[in-house]
Tab-separated table of C-alpha atoms in Angstrom:
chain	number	residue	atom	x	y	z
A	33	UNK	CA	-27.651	-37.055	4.368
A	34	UNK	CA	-23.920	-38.299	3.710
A	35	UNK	CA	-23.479	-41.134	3.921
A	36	UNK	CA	-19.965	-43.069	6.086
A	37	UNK	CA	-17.908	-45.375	4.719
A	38	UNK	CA	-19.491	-48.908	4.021
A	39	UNK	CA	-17.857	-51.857	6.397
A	40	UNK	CA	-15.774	-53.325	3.322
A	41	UNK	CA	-14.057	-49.696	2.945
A	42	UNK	CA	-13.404	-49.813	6.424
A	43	UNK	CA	-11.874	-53.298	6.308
A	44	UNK	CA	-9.747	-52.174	3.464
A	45	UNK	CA	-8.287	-49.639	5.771
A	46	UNK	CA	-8.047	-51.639	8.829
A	47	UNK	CA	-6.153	-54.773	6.287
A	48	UNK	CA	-3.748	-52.082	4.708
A	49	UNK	CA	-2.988	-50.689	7.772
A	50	UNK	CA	-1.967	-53.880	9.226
A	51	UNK	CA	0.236	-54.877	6.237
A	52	UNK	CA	2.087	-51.364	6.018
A	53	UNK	CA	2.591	-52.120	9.852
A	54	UNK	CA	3.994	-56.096	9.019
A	55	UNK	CA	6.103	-54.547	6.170
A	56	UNK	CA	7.893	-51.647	8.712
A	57	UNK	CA	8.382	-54.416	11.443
A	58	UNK	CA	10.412	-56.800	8.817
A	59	UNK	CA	12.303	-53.614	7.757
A	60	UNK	CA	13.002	-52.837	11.500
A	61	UNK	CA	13.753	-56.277	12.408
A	62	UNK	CA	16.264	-57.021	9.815
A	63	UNK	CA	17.651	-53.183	10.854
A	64	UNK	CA	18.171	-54.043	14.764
A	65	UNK	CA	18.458	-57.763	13.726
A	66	UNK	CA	16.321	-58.685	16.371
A	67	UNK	CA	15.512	-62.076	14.638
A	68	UNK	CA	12.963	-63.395	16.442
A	69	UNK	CA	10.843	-60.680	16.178
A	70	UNK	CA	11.579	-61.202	12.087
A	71	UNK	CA	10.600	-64.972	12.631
A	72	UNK	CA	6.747	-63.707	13.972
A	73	UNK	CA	5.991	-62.170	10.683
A	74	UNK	CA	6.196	-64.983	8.290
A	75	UNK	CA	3.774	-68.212	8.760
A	76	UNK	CA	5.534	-71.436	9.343
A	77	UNK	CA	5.130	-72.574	5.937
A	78	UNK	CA	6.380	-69.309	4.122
A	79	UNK	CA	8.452	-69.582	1.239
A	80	UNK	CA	11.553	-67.089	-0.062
A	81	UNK	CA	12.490	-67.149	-3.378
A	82	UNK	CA	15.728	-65.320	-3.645
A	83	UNK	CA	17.310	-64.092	-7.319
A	84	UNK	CA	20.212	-62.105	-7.141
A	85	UNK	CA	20.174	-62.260	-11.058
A	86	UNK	CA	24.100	-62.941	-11.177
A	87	UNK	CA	24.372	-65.848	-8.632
A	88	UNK	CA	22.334	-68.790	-8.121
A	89	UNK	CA	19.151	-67.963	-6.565
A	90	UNK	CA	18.082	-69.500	-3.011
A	91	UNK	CA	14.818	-70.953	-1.992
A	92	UNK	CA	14.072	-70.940	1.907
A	93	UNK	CA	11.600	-72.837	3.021
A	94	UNK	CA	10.167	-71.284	7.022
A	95	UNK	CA	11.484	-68.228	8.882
A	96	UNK	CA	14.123	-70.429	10.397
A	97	UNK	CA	15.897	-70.766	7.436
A	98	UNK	CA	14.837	-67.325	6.364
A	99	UNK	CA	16.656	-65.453	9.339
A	100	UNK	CA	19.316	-67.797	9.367
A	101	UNK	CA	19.892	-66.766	5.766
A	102	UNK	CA	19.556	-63.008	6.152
A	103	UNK	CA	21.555	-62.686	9.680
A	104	UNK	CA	24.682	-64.605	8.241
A	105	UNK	CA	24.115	-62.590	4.732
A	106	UNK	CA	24.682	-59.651	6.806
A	107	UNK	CA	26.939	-60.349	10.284
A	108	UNK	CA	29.601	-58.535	8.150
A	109	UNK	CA	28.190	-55.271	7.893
A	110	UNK	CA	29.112	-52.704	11.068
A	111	UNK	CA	26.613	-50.719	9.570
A	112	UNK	CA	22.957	-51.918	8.299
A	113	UNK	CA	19.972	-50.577	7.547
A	114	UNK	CA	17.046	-51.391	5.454
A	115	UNK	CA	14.857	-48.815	4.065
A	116	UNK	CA	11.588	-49.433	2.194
A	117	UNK	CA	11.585	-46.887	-0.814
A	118	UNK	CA	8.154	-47.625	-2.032
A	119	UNK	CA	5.155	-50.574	-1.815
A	120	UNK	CA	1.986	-51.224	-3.096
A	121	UNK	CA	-0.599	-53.260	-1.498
A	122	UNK	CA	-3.271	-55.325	-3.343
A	123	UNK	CA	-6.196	-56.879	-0.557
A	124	UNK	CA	-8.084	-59.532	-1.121
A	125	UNK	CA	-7.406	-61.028	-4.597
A	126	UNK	CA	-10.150	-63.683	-5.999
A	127	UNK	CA	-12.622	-61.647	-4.084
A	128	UNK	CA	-10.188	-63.838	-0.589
A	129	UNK	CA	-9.933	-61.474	2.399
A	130	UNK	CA	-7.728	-63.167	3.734
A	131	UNK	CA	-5.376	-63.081	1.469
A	132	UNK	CA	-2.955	-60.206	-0.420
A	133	UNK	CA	-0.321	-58.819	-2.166
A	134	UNK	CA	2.601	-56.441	-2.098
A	135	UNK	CA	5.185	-55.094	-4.454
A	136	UNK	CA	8.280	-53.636	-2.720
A	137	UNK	CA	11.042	-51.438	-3.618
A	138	UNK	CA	14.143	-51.719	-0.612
A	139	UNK	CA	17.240	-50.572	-0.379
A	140	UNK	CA	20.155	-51.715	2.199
A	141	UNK	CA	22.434	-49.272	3.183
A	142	UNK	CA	25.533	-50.505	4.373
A	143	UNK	CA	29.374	-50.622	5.627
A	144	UNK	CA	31.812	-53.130	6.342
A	145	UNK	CA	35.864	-53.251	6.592
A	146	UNK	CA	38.067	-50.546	8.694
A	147	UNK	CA	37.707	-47.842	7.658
A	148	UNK	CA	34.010	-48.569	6.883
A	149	UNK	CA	33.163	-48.597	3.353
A	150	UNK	CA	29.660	-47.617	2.612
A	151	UNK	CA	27.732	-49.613	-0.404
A	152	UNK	CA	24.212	-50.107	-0.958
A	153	UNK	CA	21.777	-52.857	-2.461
A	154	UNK	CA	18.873	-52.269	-4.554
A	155	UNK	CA	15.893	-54.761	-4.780
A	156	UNK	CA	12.109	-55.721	-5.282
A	157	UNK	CA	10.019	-58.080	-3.062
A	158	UNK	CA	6.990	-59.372	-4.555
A	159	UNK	CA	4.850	-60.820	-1.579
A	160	UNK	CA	1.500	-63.035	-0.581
A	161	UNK	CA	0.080	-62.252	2.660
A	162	UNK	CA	-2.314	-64.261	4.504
A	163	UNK	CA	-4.494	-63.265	7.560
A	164	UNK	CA	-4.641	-65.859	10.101
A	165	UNK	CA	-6.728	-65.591	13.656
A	166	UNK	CA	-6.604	-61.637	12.535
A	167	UNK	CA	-3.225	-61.430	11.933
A	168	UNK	CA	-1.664	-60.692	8.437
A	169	UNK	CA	1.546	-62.554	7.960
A	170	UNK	CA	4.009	-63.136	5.216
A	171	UNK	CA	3.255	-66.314	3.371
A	172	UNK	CA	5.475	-65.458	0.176
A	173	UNK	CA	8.306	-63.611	-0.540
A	174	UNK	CA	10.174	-63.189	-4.267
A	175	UNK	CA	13.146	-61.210	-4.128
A	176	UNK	CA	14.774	-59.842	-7.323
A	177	UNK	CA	18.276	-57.651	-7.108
A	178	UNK	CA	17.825	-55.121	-8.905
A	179	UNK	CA	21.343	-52.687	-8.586
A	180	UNK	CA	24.492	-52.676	-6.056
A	181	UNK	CA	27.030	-49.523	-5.244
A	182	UNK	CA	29.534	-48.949	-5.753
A	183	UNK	CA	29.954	-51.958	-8.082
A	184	UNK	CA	27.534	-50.243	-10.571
A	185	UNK	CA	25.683	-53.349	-11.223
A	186	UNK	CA	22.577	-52.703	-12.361
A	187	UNK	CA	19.597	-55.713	-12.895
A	188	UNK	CA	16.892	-54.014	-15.921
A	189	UNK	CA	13.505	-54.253	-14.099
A	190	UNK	CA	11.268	-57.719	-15.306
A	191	UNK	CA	8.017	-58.831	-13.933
A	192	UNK	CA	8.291	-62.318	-12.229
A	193	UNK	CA	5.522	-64.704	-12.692
């Protein structure tokens, strides 16, 4: 007789369902800058490293500061999207299941000026998840540039610590 899935294979689908669902809300969030709905996926705590490689890099401490950051970062743009590429999820490190991680590749497509001018920036998230009361929030978040267009500035790819 076959035999199902066992309950922790079934948790690992029900946890990497939920994150692939937290990571397409952020992306659709930030899209329709509908900030408070951005604010409910990160715990209260969260921290956002930002390196944009050639500027000084930004550490934001809550989703407060977070959305403040991003929705000022991008009030220019008549035109914004944000489009995860790729991501990898890793549940339950240390044997936690409550806790995870992500690697992101993004891209933001955008315009700005009159005629619009479209450009685009390239980047990697590195980010901790935690499940609290159920729920899988954003407890983490690195952020490494990686290329912008048309400016042809291009980041080589390094693994952050």
């Amino acid at each position: 007789m076959a035999m199902g899935p066992s309950t922790d294979e079934l948790q690992a689908l029900v946890d990497r369902a939920a994150i692939d669902a937290l990571q397409r809300a952020y992306a659709d969030g930030v899209t329709r800058r509908d900030w408070p709905q951005v604010r409910s996926l990160f715990l209260p705590d969260a921290k956002v490293h930002l390196d944009l490689v050639d500027r000084a890099g930004r550490e934001l401490v809550g989703p407060d500061a977070l959305t403040s950051f991003v929705a000022t970062a991008i009030e220019r743009f008549s035109f914004f999207e944000f489009v995860i590429l790729n991501a990898t999820i890793d549940l339950w490190p240390g044997g936690d299941p409550t806790k995870a991680t992500a690697r992101i590749f993004m891209c933001e497509l955008r315009a700005e000026g009159d005629p619009p001018v479209r450009n685009e920036a390239f980047g990697r998230y590195q980010d901790e998840y935690r499940k609290v009361d159920g729920t899988w929030r954003i407890a983490r978040r690195r952020y490494r540039s990686m290329a912008r267009f048309p400016d042809g500035v291009v980041h080589p790819l390094v693994e952050d610590a």
